[in-house]
Amino acid sequence: MSFLKLALFSFAFSLAALPGLAAPQLRTPSQSFLAQQALDDIASRAAPIAGFDTGCSKTVKTCDWMAQFPDSTKLVHMNLPGTHDTSTWNYTDATQAALLRYTGPLPPPEVFRCQEHSILQSLNEGIRVFDLRVAYNPGNDTLGFHHSDALLSPTTRVEDVFFGLYNWLDNHPTEAVLVSINHESGTGTPEDPKMYELLYNILNAPVAQNYWVQVNGTLGTLGEARGKLTLLQRFSYSLLPSDLTKRIGIPLDPQHWTDNAKIIELVYNVEKNQIAFIEDFYDITASLPLGSGTAAYIEAKFEAVTAHLVNATRTDLNPDQLYITFASAAFIDDNPLVTPENFATGNGTALQGMDQRLLPWLQARKGQRFGIIMFDFYDAIPGLVEAAIGL
Ligand SMILES: *[C@@H]1O[C@H](CO)[C@@H](O)[C@H](O)[C@H]1NC(C)=O
Ligand SMILES: *[C@@H]1O[C@H](CO)[C@@H](O)[C@H](O)[C@H]1NC(C)=O
Ligand SMILES: *[C@@H]1O[C@H](CO)[C@@H](O)[C@H](O)[C@H]1NC(C)=O
Ligand SMILES: *[C@@H]1O[C@H](CO)[C@@H](O)[C@H](O)[C@H]1NC(C)=O
Ligand SMILES: *[C@@H]1O[C@H](CO)[C@@H](O)[C@H](O)[C@H]1NC(C)=O
């Protein structure tokens, strides 16, 4: 019986938290049945964000790709493909229409949408970093998923999606998953102490302590991270009551994350001089005037991304520091409209997007360190994830 089932059992029946080591075995088939029902219940509530795990064949290269790397591999030396604005994968016309009563009228969904494969599907396809943006759900008592003013599911709670990740990790114990969390602004919901207390409690619940790497302030080895989630804390706990002191993962404080910058040097551990080098140039109109055209916008983004990636590959520069590169960009309200999907995949066959252009660029540098690359619509270009990993 896995820890997850036991945790679910305790969760479902409000028993006292079961400490991991002293956990009793479930005794009867009926208890096991109830634990499975509880997991199914959470999985269905998580589905609008997590999707469904349709499984993956062990013969598929991306399924358990980390198994081939030794335990001693440092996470900062690895190539980790991720999805930017992960939770938007099902934000279609139909989903937006169904949520109209919460959000009121919004710009078309393709303005917000950055993905088309679910979290569980993308895990099977090799994605190992997720960008989750959270804020209050309608009613304010739980935390859910948003992209700007687009609410993505009114009923899914952050902890529901975590259960989905824990369950996937139980089935893929060689794999390590990084989760970036930030408060999503523009949601119209308050960013207040209560919100951070909710998040703190979710991240420190007994089940979370078993599935999140408990080390604070530094990224360790793959061996330490296997079967677990590692937190990229893209928020500050400054509003949190001062007696809640536990910290896990690495702090990427938004105050030091320069907005819309091509080069960000964010020191996340002063004592150990550990720095995250980040490219997060998402509003291309900061460099080019409106009317420049989709091809010019994509070219400007490609230059910023490849300049950053070149530094990530350089063994003489910062070999032991973290590199994070966003291959994604925000929509541009131009004529024609440029959506995140256009940035990622172009406009059909004539104009190539970031994903088509990065595929040969990455393949030509196979074996080099790229670090974390956050993609939009990664699945549209077969082989992109393998190229980003270096498989
Ligand atoms: C995706 O959105 C459609 C339309 O809103 C909805 O019917 C479907 O249930 C959603 N998928 C999941 C897995 O929630
Ligand atoms: C709940 O959220 C609404 C908007 O989403 C906001 O106006 C209201 O102030 C919030 N209430 C509390 C108690 O946080
Ligand atoms: C966690 O690590 C950060 C970064 O090194 C450090 O600033 C902070 O004091 C640490 N917090 C705790 C509770 O150890
Ligand atoms: C690459 O590294 C060089 C040397 O440190 C630095 O001057 C340059 O700004 C870096 N470029 C990017 C895009 O990070
Ligand atoms: C796609 O972009 C190319 C190059 O900018 C342009 O020539 C072509 O007309 C565009 N196609 C569509 C369908 O917008």
mmCIF file of N, CA, C and O in Angstrom, residues 85 88 91 99 101-106 112 132-140 142-153 182-192 195-196:
data_model
loop_
_atom_site.group_PDB
_atom_site.id
_atom_site.type_symbol
_atom_site.label_atom_id
_atom_site.label_comp_id
_atom_site.label_asym_id
_atom_site.label_seq_id
_atom_site.Cartn_x
_atom_site.Cartn_y
_atom_site.Cartn_z
ATOM 1 N N ASP A 85 2.705 28.486 -18.572
ATOM 2 C CA ASP A 85 1.253 28.585 -18.377
ATOM 3 C C ASP A 85 0.575 27.246 -18.657
ATOM 4 O O ASP A 85 -0.389 27.124 -19.422
ATOM 5 N N THR A 88 -3.420 26.089 -19.011
ATOM 6 C CA THR A 88 -4.346 26.649 -20.010
ATOM 7 C C THR A 88 -4.729 25.662 -21.111
ATOM 8 O O THR A 88 -5.407 26.039 -22.064
ATOM 9 N N TYR A 91 -8.356 25.532 -22.398
ATOM 10 C CA TYR A 91 -9.082 26.800 -22.405
ATOM 11 C C TYR A 91 -9.544 27.137 -23.825
ATOM 12 O O TYR A 91 -8.959 27.947 -24.533
ATOM 13 N N LEU A 99 -17.468 29.324 -18.309
ATOM 14 C CA LEU A 99 -17.007 30.066 -17.129
ATOM 15 C C LEU A 99 -17.398 31.540 -17.175
ATOM 16 O O LEU A 99 -17.006 32.325 -16.309
ATOM 17 N N ARG A 101 -20.003 33.084 -16.439
ATOM 18 C CA ARG A 101 -20.711 33.630 -15.282
ATOM 19 C C ARG A 101 -19.769 34.026 -14.145
ATOM 20 O O ARG A 101 -20.136 34.778 -13.266
ATOM 21 N N TYR A 102 -18.550 33.485 -14.156
ATOM 22 C CA TYR A 102 -17.563 33.898 -13.152
ATOM 23 C C TYR A 102 -16.722 35.081 -13.636
ATOM 24 O O TYR A 102 -16.362 35.948 -12.849
ATOM 25 N N THR A 103 -16.360 35.055 -14.911
ATOM 26 C CA THR A 103 -15.356 36.011 -15.393
ATOM 27 C C THR A 103 -15.947 37.213 -16.114
ATOM 28 O O THR A 103 -15.264 38.231 -16.251
ATOM 29 N N GLY A 104 -17.200 37.076 -16.610
ATOM 30 C CA GLY A 104 -17.709 38.081 -17.533
ATOM 31 C C GLY A 104 -16.994 37.920 -18.866
ATOM 32 O O GLY A 104 -16.123 37.046 -19.012
ATOM 33 N N PRO A 105 -17.360 38.751 -19.852
ATOM 34 C CA PRO A 105 -16.765 38.623 -21.181
ATOM 35 C C PRO A 105 -15.255 38.906 -21.151
ATOM 36 O O PRO A 105 -14.804 39.791 -20.435
ATOM 37 N N LEU A 106 -14.512 38.126 -21.925
ATOM 38 C CA LEU A 106 -13.054 38.258 -21.984
ATOM 39 C C LEU A 106 -12.619 38.233 -23.443
ATOM 40 O O LEU A 106 -13.386 37.826 -24.319
ATOM 41 N N PHE A 112 -5.238 33.586 -24.297
ATOM 42 C CA PHE A 112 -4.782 33.047 -23.011
ATOM 43 C C PHE A 112 -4.128 31.678 -23.142
ATOM 44 O O PHE A 112 -3.369 31.260 -22.282
ATOM 45 N N LEU A 132 2.687 26.829 -12.743
ATOM 46 C CA LEU A 132 1.323 26.900 -12.223
ATOM 47 C C LEU A 132 1.086 28.264 -11.606
ATOM 48 O O LEU A 132 1.842 28.714 -10.744
ATOM 49 N N ARG A 133 0.028 28.917 -12.069
ATOM 50 C CA ARG A 133 -0.316 30.244 -11.560
ATOM 51 C C ARG A 133 -1.603 30.145 -10.770
ATOM 52 O O ARG A 133 -2.637 29.748 -11.301
ATOM 53 N N VAL A 134 -1.522 30.513 -9.513
ATOM 54 C CA VAL A 134 -2.635 30.255 -8.621
ATOM 55 C C VAL A 134 -3.202 31.541 -8.031
ATOM 56 O O VAL A 134 -2.511 32.554 -7.925
ATOM 57 N N ALA A 135 -4.457 31.469 -7.672
ATOM 58 C CA ALA A 135 -5.162 32.550 -6.979
ATOM 59 C C ALA A 135 -6.440 31.922 -6.422
ATOM 60 O O ALA A 135 -6.736 30.756 -6.698
ATOM 61 N N TYR A 136 -7.178 32.722 -5.661
ATOM 62 C CA TYR A 136 -8.432 32.198 -5.108
ATOM 63 C C TYR A 136 -9.375 31.694 -6.194
ATOM 64 O O TYR A 136 -9.520 32.310 -7.255
ATOM 65 N N ASN A 137 -10.044 30.601 -5.891
ATOM 66 C CA ASN A 137 -11.194 30.176 -6.694
ATOM 67 C C ASN A 137 -12.383 31.073 -6.352
ATOM 68 O O ASN A 137 -12.384 31.729 -5.304
ATOM 69 N N PRO A 138 -13.415 31.089 -7.193
ATOM 70 C CA PRO A 138 -14.615 31.851 -6.836
ATOM 71 C C PRO A 138 -15.135 31.372 -5.476
ATOM 72 O O PRO A 138 -15.229 30.170 -5.245
ATOM 73 N N GLY A 139 -15.417 32.295 -4.597
ATOM 74 C CA GLY A 139 -15.821 31.911 -3.253
ATOM 75 C C GLY A 139 -14.676 32.079 -2.273
ATOM 76 O O GLY A 139 -14.891 32.127 -1.072
ATOM 77 N N ASN A 140 -13.433 32.135 -2.800
ATOM 78 C CA ASN A 140 -12.242 32.544 -2.044
ATOM 79 C C ASN A 140 -11.713 31.546 -1.013
ATOM 80 O O ASN A 140 -10.701 31.830 -0.395
ATOM 81 N N THR A 142 -10.708 28.383 -1.468
ATOM 82 C CA THR A 142 -9.714 27.433 -1.976
ATOM 83 C C THR A 142 -8.876 28.134 -3.034
ATOM 84 O O THR A 142 -9.268 29.168 -3.578
ATOM 85 N N LEU A 143 -7.716 27.528 -3.343
ATOM 86 C CA LEU A 143 -6.852 28.079 -4.380
ATOM 87 C C LEU A 143 -7.003 27.266 -5.654
ATOM 88 O O LEU A 143 -7.045 26.038 -5.622
ATOM 89 N N GLY A 144 -7.075 27.990 -6.774
ATOM 90 C CA GLY A 144 -7.232 27.325 -8.057
ATOM 91 C C GLY A 144 -6.316 27.933 -9.099
ATOM 92 O O GLY A 144 -5.345 28.620 -8.762
ATOM 93 N N PHE A 145 -6.651 27.713 -10.356
ATOM 94 C CA PHE A 145 -5.727 27.995 -11.460
ATOM 95 C C PHE A 145 -6.272 29.064 -12.399
ATOM 96 O O PHE A 145 -7.448 29.030 -12.783
ATOM 97 N N HIS A 146 -5.396 29.983 -12.771
ATOM 98 C CA HIS A 146 -5.787 31.139 -13.581
ATOM 99 C C HIS A 146 -4.687 31.469 -14.592
ATOM 100 O O HIS A 146 -3.529 31.135 -14.384
ATOM 101 N N HIS A 147 -5.094 32.139 -15.671
ATOM 102 C CA HIS A 147 -4.127 32.863 -16.491
ATOM 103 C C HIS A 147 -4.694 34.258 -16.671
ATOM 104 O O HIS A 147 -5.662 34.443 -17.402
ATOM 105 N N SER A 148 -4.082 35.217 -15.976
ATOM 106 C CA SER A 148 -4.599 36.568 -15.927
ATOM 107 C C SER A 148 -6.081 36.533 -15.516
ATOM 108 O O SER A 148 -6.417 35.801 -14.581
ATOM 109 N N ASP A 149 -6.964 37.247 -16.206
ATOM 110 C CA ASP A 149 -8.361 37.243 -15.767
ATOM 111 C C ASP A 149 -9.135 36.014 -16.230
ATOM 112 O O ASP A 149 -10.331 35.893 -15.952
ATOM 113 N N ALA A 150 -8.474 35.106 -16.930
ATOM 114 C CA ALA A 150 -9.139 33.856 -17.303
ATOM 115 C C ALA A 150 -9.035 32.851 -16.165
ATOM 116 O O ALA A 150 -7.950 32.371 -15.840
ATOM 117 N N LEU A 151 -10.175 32.573 -15.538
ATOM 118 C CA LEU A 151 -10.262 31.471 -14.585
ATOM 119 C C LEU A 151 -10.254 30.184 -15.407
ATOM 120 O O LEU A 151 -10.893 30.119 -16.462
ATOM 121 N N LEU A 152 -9.538 29.155 -14.956
ATOM 122 C CA LEU A 152 -9.393 27.965 -15.796
ATOM 123 C C LEU A 152 -10.255 26.792 -15.341
ATOM 124 O O LEU A 152 -10.541 25.884 -16.119
ATOM 125 N N SER A 153 -10.633 26.796 -14.068
ATOM 126 C CA SER A 153 -11.578 25.805 -13.557
ATOM 127 C C SER A 153 -12.078 26.312 -12.215
ATOM 128 O O SER A 153 -11.258 26.650 -11.355
ATOM 129 N N ASN A 182 3.345 30.633 -8.799
ATOM 130 C CA ASN A 182 3.273 32.049 -8.457
ATOM 131 C C ASN A 182 1.829 32.495 -8.325
ATOM 132 O O ASN A 182 0.919 31.818 -8.811
ATOM 133 N N HIS A 183 1.655 33.604 -7.604
ATOM 134 C CA HIS A 183 0.326 34.207 -7.547
ATOM 135 C C HIS A 183 0.069 34.879 -8.886
ATOM 136 O O HIS A 183 0.904 35.637 -9.380
ATOM 137 N N GLU A 184 -1.081 34.575 -9.484
ATOM 138 C CA GLU A 184 -1.397 35.175 -10.772
ATOM 139 C C GLU A 184 -2.083 36.511 -10.560
ATOM 140 O O GLU A 184 -3.148 36.588 -9.937
ATOM 141 N N SER A 185 -1.452 37.554 -11.076
ATOM 142 C CA SER A 185 -2.087 38.870 -10.943
ATOM 143 C C SER A 185 -3.107 39.030 -12.063
ATOM 144 O O SER A 185 -3.155 38.220 -12.993
ATOM 145 N N GLY A 186 -3.918 40.036 -11.975
ATOM 146 C CA GLY A 186 -4.925 40.263 -13.006
ATOM 147 C C GLY A 186 -6.141 39.362 -12.859
ATOM 148 O O GLY A 186 -6.984 39.305 -13.746
ATOM 149 N N THR A 187 -6.233 38.629 -11.749
ATOM 150 C CA THR A 187 -7.373 37.725 -11.565
ATOM 151 C C THR A 187 -8.547 38.434 -10.902
ATOM 152 O O THR A 187 -9.647 37.891 -10.866
ATOM 153 N N GLY A 188 -8.295 39.611 -10.342
ATOM 154 C CA GLY A 188 -9.356 40.316 -9.632
ATOM 155 C C GLY A 188 -9.613 39.760 -8.243
ATOM 156 O O GLY A 188 -10.531 40.194 -7.560
ATOM 157 N N THR A 189 -8.795 38.788 -7.816
ATOM 158 C CA THR A 189 -8.946 38.246 -6.462
ATOM 159 C C THR A 189 -7.814 38.779 -5.591
ATOM 160 O O THR A 189 -6.744 39.115 -6.095
ATOM 161 N N PRO A 190 -8.051 38.870 -4.295
ATOM 162 C CA PRO A 190 -7.019 39.482 -3.450
ATOM 163 C C PRO A 190 -5.792 38.594 -3.241
ATOM 164 O O PRO A 190 -5.899 37.377 -3.174
ATOM 165 N N GLU A 191 -4.626 39.231 -3.169
ATOM 166 C CA GLU A 191 -3.390 38.556 -2.775
ATOM 167 C C GLU A 191 -3.166 38.966 -1.327
ATOM 168 O O GLU A 191 -2.684 40.059 -1.043
ATOM 169 N N ASP A 192 -3.555 38.103 -0.414
ATOM 170 C CA ASP A 192 -3.576 38.503 0.986
ATOM 171 C C ASP A 192 -2.937 37.428 1.870
ATOM 172 O O ASP A 192 -2.585 36.347 1.389
ATOM 173 N N MET A 195 -4.341 33.919 1.653
ATOM 174 C CA MET A 195 -3.979 33.162 0.451
ATOM 175 C C MET A 195 -2.662 32.420 0.652
ATOM 176 O O MET A 195 -2.525 31.242 0.313
ATOM 177 N N TYR A 196 -1.670 33.120 1.207
ATOM 178 C CA TYR A 196 -0.361 32.490 1.405
ATOM 179 C C TYR A 196 -0.392 31.441 2.520
ATOM 180 O O TYR A 196 0.341 30.462 2.478
#
